[in-house]
CSV table of C-alpha atoms in Angstrom, one decimal:
chain,number,residue,atom,x,y,z
A,1,MET,CA,11.8,30.0,45.1
A,2,ARG,CA,15.9,30.0,45.9
A,3,LEU,CA,14.9,29.4,49.3
A,4,LEU,CA,12.4,25.8,48.6
A,5,LEU,CA,14.7,24.8,46.4
A,6,ASP,CA,18.1,24.7,48.9
A,7,LEU,CA,15.1,22.9,51.6
A,8,ALA,CA,13.9,20.4,49.0
A,9,ARG,CA,17.5,19.7,47.6
A,10,GLY,CA,18.4,18.4,51.2
A,11,MET,CA,16.3,17.1,52.6
A,12,LEU,CA,16.1,14.9,48.8
A,13,ALA,CA,19.5,14.6,49.4
A,14,ARG,CA,19.9,13.5,52.8
A,15,ARG,CA,17.5,10.9,52.8
A,16,ARG,CA,19.6,9.4,49.1
A,17,ARG,CA,19.3,5.8,49.1
A,18,GLN,CA,15.5,6.2,48.6
A,19,THR,CA,16.1,9.4,47.2
A,20,LEU,CA,17.7,7.0,44.0
A,21,VAL,CA,15.3,4.6,44.6
A,22,SER,CA,12.1,7.0,43.6
A,23,VAL,CA,13.7,8.0,40.3
A,24,PHE,CA,15.6,4.7,38.6
A,25,GLY,CA,12.3,3.9,38.9
A,26,VAL,CA,10.8,6.9,37.8
A,27,ALA,CA,13.7,5.8,34.9
A,28,LEU,CA,13.2,2.2,34.0
A,29,GLY,CA,9.1,3.8,33.1
A,30,VAL,CA,9.8,6.3,31.1
A,31,ALA,CA,13.0,4.2,29.7
A,32,PHE,CA,10.2,1.0,28.8
A,33,PHE,CA,7.5,3.2,27.4
A,34,ILE,CA,10.8,4.7,25.3
A,35,ALA,CA,12.1,0.8,24.2
A,36,ILE,CA,7.9,-0.4,23.3
A,37,ALA,CA,6.8,3.2,21.8
A,38,ALA,CA,10.3,2.1,19.9
A,39,LEU,CA,9.0,-1.3,18.6
A,40,MET,CA,5.1,-0.3,18.5
A,41,ARG,CA,5.6,2.6,16.4
A,42,GLY,CA,7.9,1.3,13.5
A,43,PHE,CA,6.6,-1.8,13.0
A,44,GLN,CA,2.9,0.4,12.5
A,45,THR,CA,4.8,2.8,9.8
A,46,TYR,CA,6.2,0.1,8.0
A,47,PHE,CA,3.6,-1.5,7.5
A,48,ILE,CA,1.5,1.3,6.7
A,49,SER,CA,3.9,1.7,4.3
A,50,GLN,CA,4.2,-0.5,2.5
A,51,ILE,CA,-0.1,-0.7,2.2
A,52,ILE,CA,0.9,3.0,0.8
A,53,ASP,CA,3.1,1.7,-1.8
A,54,VAL,CA,1.6,-0.9,-2.9
A,55,ALA,CA,-1.9,0.4,-2.7
A,56,PRO,CA,-3.0,3.1,-4.9
A,57,HIS,CA,-4.9,6.2,-1.7
A,58,ILE,CA,-8.1,5.6,-4.1
A,59,THR,CA,-9.7,3.4,-6.2
A,60,ILE,CA,-13.5,4.7,-7.3
A,61,LYS,CA,-14.7,1.6,-8.3
A,62,ASP,CA,-17.7,0.2,-11.1
A,63,GLU,CA,-20.7,0.2,-8.0
A,64,MET,CA,-22.4,2.0,-5.8
A,65,ARG,CA,-22.0,2.0,-2.0
A,66,ASP,CA,-26.2,2.1,-1.7
A,67,PRO,CA,-28.7,1.0,-3.6
A,68,PRO,CA,-30.4,3.6,-5.5
A,69,PRO,CA,-34.0,4.1,-4.2
A,70,GLN,CA,-37.0,2.6,-5.6
A,71,ALA,CA,-40.2,4.4,-7.1
A,72,ALA,CA,-41.9,3.0,-4.6
A,73,ALA,CA,-39.6,4.9,-2.7
A,74,LEU,CA,-39.2,8.2,-4.3
A,75,ALA,CA,-43.5,8.5,-4.6
A,76,HIS,CA,-43.7,7.9,-0.7
A,77,PRO,CA,-40.7,9.5,1.0
A,78,GLU,CA,-42.7,10.2,4.6
A,79,GLY,CA,-45.6,6.6,3.5
A,80,ALA,CA,-45.5,3.3,5.4
A,81,VAL,CA,-44.1,1.0,2.5
A,82,ALA,CA,-42.6,-1.5,2.2
A,83,ILE,CA,-40.1,-3.5,-0.1
A,84,ALA,CA,-38.9,-6.1,-0.8
A,85,GLY,CA,-37.8,-9.2,-3.1
A,86,VAL,CA,-36.3,-6.5,-5.1
A,87,ARG,CA,-33.5,-7.8,-7.9
A,88,PRO,CA,-30.8,-5.0,-8.4
A,89,GLN,CA,-30.9,-4.2,-11.9
A,90,ASP,CA,-28.7,-5.7,-15.1
A,91,ARG,CA,-26.8,-3.2,-16.3
A,92,VAL,CA,-22.8,-2.5,-18.0
A,93,ARG,CA,-20.6,-3.0,-15.7
A,94,GLY,CA,-18.1,-0.4,-15.4
A,95,ILE,CA,-17.8,3.7,-14.6
A,96,ARG,CA,-19.0,5.6,-16.7
A,97,ALA,CA,-17.6,8.5,-19.1
A,98,ALA,CA,-14.0,7.8,-17.4
A,99,GLY,CA,-12.4,9.9,-19.7
A,100,ASP,CA,-14.2,13.6,-18.2
A,101,LYS,CA,-13.4,12.1,-14.4
A,102,LEU,CA,-10.0,10.9,-15.7
A,103,ALA,CA,-8.9,14.9,-16.8
A,104,MET,CA,-10.9,16.5,-13.9
A,105,LEU,CA,-9.7,14.0,-11.8
A,106,GLU,CA,-5.5,14.4,-13.3
A,107,ALA,CA,-6.8,18.9,-12.5
A,108,MET,CA,-6.3,18.5,-9.3
A,109,GLU,CA,-3.4,19.8,-7.5
A,110,GLY,CA,-1.3,16.5,-5.6
A,111,VAL,CA,-3.8,14.3,-7.7
A,112,ALA,CA,-2.7,11.1,-10.6
A,113,ALA,CA,-4.7,9.2,-11.6
A,114,ALA,CA,-5.0,6.1,-13.8
A,115,PRO,CA,-7.2,4.3,-16.0
A,116,VAL,CA,-8.0,0.3,-14.5
A,117,LEU,CA,-9.8,-3.2,-15.9
A,118,THR,CA,-9.1,-5.8,-13.6
A,119,GLY,CA,-10.5,-9.3,-13.9
A,120,GLN,CA,-10.4,-13.3,-13.5
A,121,ALA,CA,-8.7,-15.8,-15.7
A,122,LEU,CA,-7.1,-19.4,-16.0
A,123,LEU,CA,-3.3,-18.8,-16.4
A,124,ARG,CA,-2.0,-22.6,-18.6
A,125,TYR,CA,1.1,-23.9,-18.7
A,126,GLY,CA,1.6,-27.6,-19.4
A,127,SER,CA,-0.7,-29.6,-16.8
A,128,ARG,CA,-0.2,-25.8,-14.4
A,129,ASP,CA,-3.4,-24.2,-13.9
A,130,VAL,CA,-3.7,-20.9,-12.2
A,131,SER,CA,-6.7,-18.6,-11.2
A,132,VAL,CA,-5.0,-15.3,-11.1
A,133,THR,CA,-6.4,-11.8,-11.6
A,134,ILE,CA,-5.1,-9.6,-14.9
A,135,VAL,CA,-5.0,-6.0,-14.2
A,136,GLY,CA,-4.9,-4.1,-17.4
A,137,ILE,CA,-3.6,-0.4,-16.6
A,138,ASP,CA,-2.0,2.9,-18.5
A,139,PRO,CA,2.3,1.5,-18.3
A,140,VAL,CA,2.8,6.1,-17.7
A,141,ARG,CA,-0.5,6.4,-16.0
A,142,HIS,CA,0.1,3.3,-13.3
A,143,ALA,CA,3.4,3.9,-13.0
A,144,ARG,CA,2.1,7.4,-10.7
A,145,VAL,CA,-0.5,6.5,-9.0
A,146,SER,CA,2.0,2.2,-7.7
A,147,ASN,CA,5.5,1.5,-7.3
A,148,ILE,CA,5.0,-1.5,-9.7
A,149,GLN,CA,8.6,-0.7,-10.9
A,150,LYS,CA,10.7,0.1,-7.4
A,151,ASP,CA,8.8,-3.7,-7.1
A,152,MET,CA,10.1,-5.7,-10.7
A,153,THR,CA,13.8,-7.8,-10.4
A,154,HIS,CA,13.6,-8.8,-13.4
A,155,GLY,CA,12.4,-6.1,-16.8
A,156,ARG,CA,10.6,-2.9,-16.7
A,157,ILE,CA,6.5,-1.8,-17.2
A,158,GLU,CA,8.0,-0.4,-20.6
A,159,ASP,CA,8.4,-3.6,-21.4
A,160,LEU,CA,3.7,-3.9,-21.6
A,161,ARG,CA,3.6,-1.8,-24.4
A,162,ALA,CA,7.2,-4.0,-26.4
A,163,THR,CA,5.6,-7.3,-26.2
A,164,ALA,CA,2.6,-8.0,-27.9
A,165,ASN,CA,0.4,-9.1,-25.1
A,166,GLY,CA,3.6,-8.8,-22.9
A,167,LEU,CA,2.7,-9.9,-19.5
A,168,ILE,CA,4.5,-9.0,-15.6
A,169,ILE,CA,3.5,-11.2,-12.3
A,170,GLY,CA,5.3,-12.1,-9.4
A,171,GLU,CA,8.1,-14.1,-8.6
A,172,ALA,CA,5.9,-16.3,-5.8
A,173,LEU,CA,3.1,-16.9,-9.1
A,174,ALA,CA,6.1,-17.6,-11.8
A,175,GLN,CA,7.0,-20.8,-9.0
A,176,ARG,CA,4.2,-22.2,-9.3
A,177,LEU,CA,3.6,-21.9,-12.5
A,178,GLY,CA,7.0,-23.4,-13.1
A,179,VAL,CA,7.9,-20.6,-15.3
A,180,GLY,CA,11.0,-17.7,-16.6
A,181,LEU,CA,11.0,-14.9,-17.9
A,182,GLY,CA,10.9,-15.4,-21.7
A,183,ASP,CA,8.0,-17.9,-21.7
A,184,THR,CA,4.8,-18.0,-22.6
A,185,ILE,CA,2.0,-18.8,-20.6
A,186,ALA,CA,-2.0,-19.0,-22.6
A,187,ALA,CA,-4.0,-17.0,-20.0
A,188,VAL,CA,-8.7,-18.1,-20.6
A,189,SER,CA,-10.7,-14.9,-19.3
A,190,PRO,CA,-14.2,-16.1,-17.8
A,191,ARG,CA,-15.9,-15.7,-21.9
A,192,GLY,CA,-14.0,-18.3,-22.8
A,193,VAL,CA,-11.4,-16.0,-24.8
A,194,THR,CA,-8.1,-17.2,-24.3
A,195,LEU,CA,-5.1,-14.7,-25.4
A,196,SER,CA,-1.7,-16.4,-25.9
A,197,MET,CA,1.4,-13.9,-23.5
A,198,LYS,CA,4.5,-13.7,-22.7
A,199,VAL,CA,6.6,-12.9,-19.6
A,200,VAL,CA,8.7,-9.3,-19.6
A,201,GLY,CA,9.0,-9.1,-16.4
A,202,LEU,CA,9.0,-10.8,-12.8
A,203,PHE,CA,7.3,-8.0,-8.6
A,204,ARG,CA,7.7,-9.2,-5.7
A,205,THR,CA,5.9,-7.1,-3.3
A,206,GLY,CA,7.0,-9.4,-0.2
A,207,ILE,CA,2.4,-9.2,0.2
A,208,GLN,CA,1.9,-13.5,-0.8
A,209,THR,CA,-2.0,-12.4,-1.1
A,210,LEU,CA,-0.6,-9.9,-4.7
A,211,ASP,CA,2.8,-12.3,-5.0
A,212,GLN,CA,0.6,-15.4,-5.5
A,213,GLN,CA,-2.9,-13.9,-7.3
A,214,GLN,CA,-1.5,-10.7,-9.3
A,215,GLY,CA,-0.9,-9.7,-13.3
A,216,TYR,CA,-0.1,-6.6,-15.2
A,217,ALA,CA,-1.3,-6.6,-19.1
A,218,LEU,CA,-1.4,-3.2,-21.4
A,219,LEU,CA,-5.0,-2.0,-20.4
A,220,LYS,CA,-5.5,-3.4,-24.0
A,221,VAL,CA,-4.8,-6.5,-24.0
A,222,ASN,CA,-6.7,-6.6,-20.4
A,223,GLN,CA,-10.2,-5.9,-22.9
A,224,VAL,CA,-9.7,-7.9,-25.2
A,225,LEU,CA,-8.8,-11.5,-22.4
A,226,GLN,CA,-11.9,-10.1,-20.9
A,227,ASP,CA,-14.4,-9.2,-23.6
A,228,ARG,CA,-14.8,-5.9,-22.0
A,229,SER,CA,-13.6,-3.1,-25.4
A,230,ASN,CA,-13.3,0.0,-23.7
A,231,VAL,CA,-14.1,-1.0,-19.7
A,232,VAL,CA,-13.1,0.7,-16.8
A,233,ASN,CA,-13.5,-0.9,-14.4
A,234,GLN,CA,-11.1,1.4,-11.2
A,235,ILE,CA,-9.4,4.1,-11.4
A,236,GLN,CA,-6.5,4.3,-9.0
A,237,LEU,CA,-5.7,7.7,-7.1
A,238,ARG,CA,-1.6,8.6,-5.2
A,239,LEU,CA,-2.0,12.0,-3.4
A,240,ARG,CA,0.8,13.5,-2.7
A,241,ASP,CA,-0.5,13.9,1.1
A,242,VAL,CA,-1.6,11.0,2.2
A,243,THR,CA,-3.5,12.6,5.0
A,244,ARG,CA,-6.0,13.9,1.9
A,245,ALA,CA,-7.0,10.2,1.3
A,246,GLU,CA,-10.7,10.0,3.4
A,247,PRO,CA,-11.8,13.4,2.7
A,248,LEU,CA,-11.2,13.2,-0.8
A,249,ALA,CA,-12.3,9.7,-1.0
A,250,ARG,CA,-15.1,11.3,0.1
A,251,GLU,CA,-15.7,14.7,-1.8
A,252,ILE,CA,-15.4,12.3,-5.0
A,253,GLU,CA,-18.2,9.9,-4.0
A,254,ALA,CA,-20.7,12.9,-3.3
A,255,ARG,CA,-19.1,14.7,-6.6
A,256,PHE,CA,-19.2,11.4,-8.7
A,257,GLY,CA,-22.0,8.5,-7.4
A,258,ASP,CA,-19.0,6.1,-8.1
A,259,ARG,CA,-18.6,4.2,-5.3
A,260,THR,CA,-14.9,5.3,-3.6
A,261,GLU,CA,-12.8,4.2,-1.0
A,262,SER,CA,-9.2,5.5,0.4
A,263,TRP,CA,-7.3,3.1,1.8
A,264,GLU,CA,-7.7,4.2,5.8
A,265,GLU,CA,-11.4,2.4,4.7
A,266,GLN,CA,-10.1,-0.6,2.9
A,267,ASN,CA,-7.5,-1.5,5.4
A,268,LYS,CA,-9.8,0.0,8.9
A,269,ASN,CA,-9.7,-3.5,10.1
A,270,PHE,CA,-6.1,-3.6,10.7
A,271,LEU,CA,-5.9,0.1,12.3
A,272,THR,CA,-8.3,-0.9,14.5
A,273,VAL,CA,-6.3,-3.3,15.3
A,274,PHE,CA,-3.0,-0.5,15.7
A,275,VAL,CA,-5.2,1.6,17.6
A,276,ILE,CA,-6.4,-1.5,20.4
A,277,GLN,CA,-2.5,-2.4,20.9
A,278,ASN,CA,-1.6,0.8,21.4
A,279,ALA,CA,-4.1,1.1,24.1
A,280,VAL,CA,-2.0,-1.9,25.5
A,281,MET,CA,1.3,-0.5,25.3
A,282,TYR,CA,0.2,2.6,26.9
A,283,SER,CA,-1.6,0.7,29.7
A,284,VAL,CA,1.1,-0.7,30.2
A,285,THR,CA,3.5,1.9,30.8
A,286,GLY,CA,1.8,3.9,31.7
A,287,ALA,CA,1.2,1.4,35.2
A,288,ILE,CA,5.3,1.6,35.3
A,289,LEU,CA,5.2,4.8,35.0
A,290,LEU,CA,1.7,5.4,38.7
A,291,VAL,CA,4.1,1.8,40.6
A,292,ALA,CA,7.4,4.3,40.4
A,293,ALA,CA,5.4,7.7,41.2
A,294,PHE,CA,4.2,5.7,44.4
A,295,GLY,CA,6.9,5.8,45.7
A,296,ILE,CA,7.6,9.0,45.1
A,297,TYR,CA,5.0,9.3,47.3
A,298,ASN,CA,5.9,7.5,50.7
A,299,ILE,CA,9.0,8.4,50.2
A,300,ILE,CA,7.4,12.9,50.7
A,301,SER,CA,5.0,11.0,52.5
A,302,THR,CA,8.2,9.9,55.4
A,303,VAL,CA,9.5,13.4,55.0
A,304,VAL,CA,6.5,15.6,56.2
A,305,TYR,CA,6.0,11.9,59.2
A,306,GLU,CA,9.8,13.2,60.2
A,307,LYS,CA,10.1,17.0,59.4
A,308,THR,CA,7.2,17.6,61.7
A,309,ARG,CA,9.7,20.2,64.1
A,310,ASP,CA,11.0,21.1,61.2
A,311,ILE,CA,7.6,22.4,59.2
A,312,ALA,CA,6.2,23.8,62.6
A,313,ILE,CA,9.8,25.5,63.1
A,314,LEU,CA,9.5,27.1,59.6
A,315,LYS,CA,5.6,27.9,59.7
A,316,SER,CA,6.5,29.5,62.8
A,317,LEU,CA,9.4,31.4,61.7
A,318,GLY,CA,7.0,33.1,59.4
A,319,PHE,CA,5.8,30.6,55.8
A,320,THR,CA,2.8,29.7,54.4
A,321,GLU,CA,1.0,27.3,53.9
A,322,ARG,CA,1.3,27.9,49.4
A,323,ASP,CA,4.9,28.2,50.7
A,324,ILE,CA,5.1,24.0,52.6
A,325,GLN,CA,3.3,22.8,49.9
A,326,MET,CA,5.6,24.2,47.0
A,327,LEU,CA,8.5,22.8,49.2
A,328,PHE,CA,6.9,19.4,49.4
A,329,LEU,CA,5.7,19.6,45.6
A,330,VAL,CA,8.8,20.2,44.6
A,331,GLN,CA,10.3,17.9,45.9
A,332,GLY,CA,8.4,15.4,44.3
A,333,ILE,CA,9.1,17.4,40.7
A,334,VAL,CA,12.4,17.4,41.1
A,335,ALA,CA,12.8,13.7,41.7
A,336,GLY,CA,10.1,12.3,38.6
A,337,LEU,CA,12.1,15.9,35.8
A,338,LEU,CA,16.3,13.6,37.4
A,339,GLY,CA,13.7,10.2,36.7
A,340,ALA,CA,12.3,11.3,32.8
A,341,VAL,CA,16.1,12.3,31.9
A,342,LEU,CA,18.0,9.7,32.6
A,343,GLY,CA,15.3,6.9,31.6
A,344,CYS,CA,15.6,9.8,28.3
A,345,VAL,CA,19.5,8.6,28.4
A,346,LEU,CA,18.3,4.6,29.2
A,347,GLY,CA,15.3,4.7,26.4
A,348,ALA,CA,17.4,5.9,23.5
A,349,VAL,CA,19.9,3.3,25.0
A,350,MET,CA,17.6,0.0,25.1
A,351,ILE,CA,16.7,1.2,21.2
A,352,GLU,CA,20.4,1.6,20.0
A,353,GLY,CA,20.1,-2.6,21.8
A,354,LEU,CA,17.7,-3.7,20.6
A,355,ALA,CA,18.7,-2.6,17.1
A,356,GLN,CA,22.0,-5.0,16.7
A,357,VAL,CA,19.2,-8.0,17.9
A,358,ARG,CA,19.3,-10.0,14.5
A,359,PHE,CA,17.0,-12.6,14.2
A,360,GLY,CA,19.3,-14.7,11.7
A,361,VAL,CA,15.7,-15.5,8.9
A,362,GLU,CA,14.7,-13.1,5.7
A,363,ALA,CA,12.4,-10.2,6.4
A,364,PRO,CA,10.0,-8.9,3.6
A,365,SER,CA,11.3,-5.2,5.0
A,366,GLY,CA,14.8,-6.0,3.6
A,367,SER,CA,16.5,-6.7,7.4
A,368,ASP,CA,16.2,-8.7,9.4
A,369,ARG,CA,16.9,-6.4,12.7
A,370,PHE,CA,13.9,-4.3,14.4
A,371,ILE,CA,12.0,-2.1,13.1
A,372,LEU,CA,12.1,0.1,15.3
A,373,ALA,CA,10.6,4.0,15.1
A,374,ARG,CA,12.7,7.3,16.3
A,375,ASP,CA,10.4,10.1,17.4
A,376,TRP,CA,11.6,12.6,19.5
A,377,ARG,CA,8.0,13.2,20.5
A,378,VAL,CA,7.6,10.6,22.6
A,379,TYR,CA,11.0,11.5,24.2
A,380,LEU,CA,8.5,15.0,25.3
A,381,LEU,CA,5.2,11.8,26.1
A,382,ALA,CA,7.4,10.1,28.5
A,383,SER,CA,9.2,13.0,30.0
A,384,GLY,CA,5.7,14.8,30.6
A,385,PHE,CA,4.0,11.9,32.6
A,386,ALA,CA,6.8,11.4,34.4
A,387,VAL,CA,6.7,15.0,35.4
A,388,LEU,CA,2.9,15.1,36.4
A,389,ALA,CA,2.7,11.7,38.1
A,390,ALA,CA,5.8,12.5,40.1
A,391,GLY,CA,3.9,15.7,41.1
A,392,ILE,CA,0.6,14.3,42.2
A,393,ALA,CA,2.3,11.9,44.5
A,394,ALA,CA,3.2,14.4,45.9
A,395,VAL,CA,0.0,16.6,46.2
A,396,ILE,CA,-0.8,15.0,49.2
A,397,PRO,CA,1.8,14.3,51.0
A,398,ALA,CA,2.6,18.5,49.8
A,399,ARG,CA,-1.1,19.0,50.9
A,400,ARG,CA,-0.8,17.3,55.1
A,401,ALA,CA,2.1,19.3,55.7
A,402,SER,CA,0.5,22.3,54.5
A,403,ARG,CA,-2.1,22.4,56.9
A,404,LEU,CA,0.4,21.0,59.9
A,405,ASP,CA,-0.4,23.5,63.4
A,406,PRO,CA,2.7,24.6,64.2
A,407,VAL,CA,0.7,24.9,67.8
A,408,GLN,CA,0.8,21.0,68.7
A,409,VAL,CA,3.5,20.1,66.8
A,410,VAL,CA,5.3,21.8,69.7
A,411,ARG,CA,3.4,21.6,71.8
A,412,GLY,CA,3.1,17.5,71.3
A,413,ALA,CA,7.5,17.9,71.3
A,414,ALA,CA,7.1,19.1,75.2
């Protein structure tokens, strides 16, 4: 094997310029693969972390995923029964036995739960009216399932208890209303209930739909405002392990019957876009590596053509077809390995260069630079693909070289 390596190194060294071009082509492919993956994965990781930080991991709602079966369908499950024009029954909205369900959920390991009542309201300050969603919360429990305290710029979530009819709103909403900390505004619900509420806190999440259209009040206060005493229409859960969200949501829905959505289900459209984005990214960067692999194919084919007599001599000295095939296959793999190593270095340099680029605008992440993901698995994936492509590119000329007949080569030379 050592002899094969020495021969392969000698053949590559004699065609130094072509070898360097092929290695550099592979290196560029690997470097672009790593840099683009760092950009894409960094953005996706940041986006998902924002979703996980702002939204609960699992939300239980006061509705059913599918309407309940009708009596006729239950009486004749296998019959040719057609039901049309059935209107849903009127029922009091709210999660039934919410207290018992909360107790069972909080007993699960790694699960924090909080009751919530959401409802629409009209906030009125002077001549300005803004329609918003008021979220009634229990501050102690909600602090365990939400990062709202981290996003607050003024006040604390506990201030809701310290002030009668306290209200926490987004900075963008406060700007629309023209109010500040300590101002009193009127809140009018669709049921016609009106409450005077005092602004005790401001928050900023960076998500405009939340900052402009959402406010927080005590659960009991919102129940009064919405005229829904002792009613909870959501239970929000936060998990220690976010990867458990989807299977646990299905388990809870099967157990309680209430519609239960994980953060993955609620943001399915965005996650689907990421899948397509990754497919495009890997296709483009993979194409670059394939083009580099054709360069390796070209150089190995040229060496086989030029070394026909040398191959015949090696075979006459006792080298088998497998030895000849390995000789040229090793050349392709060596070129791929050298390109992968150089590409990893260039990729790391490109990432650090991108990290220094400034946009000069304020970003939600708090930084005006690229959000980059530095993951060793990307380096490993790019290197593995490069070596594999180089090996496959070397297989065809290597097989052709191994099938050369030394007798025909010598006769042709003579």
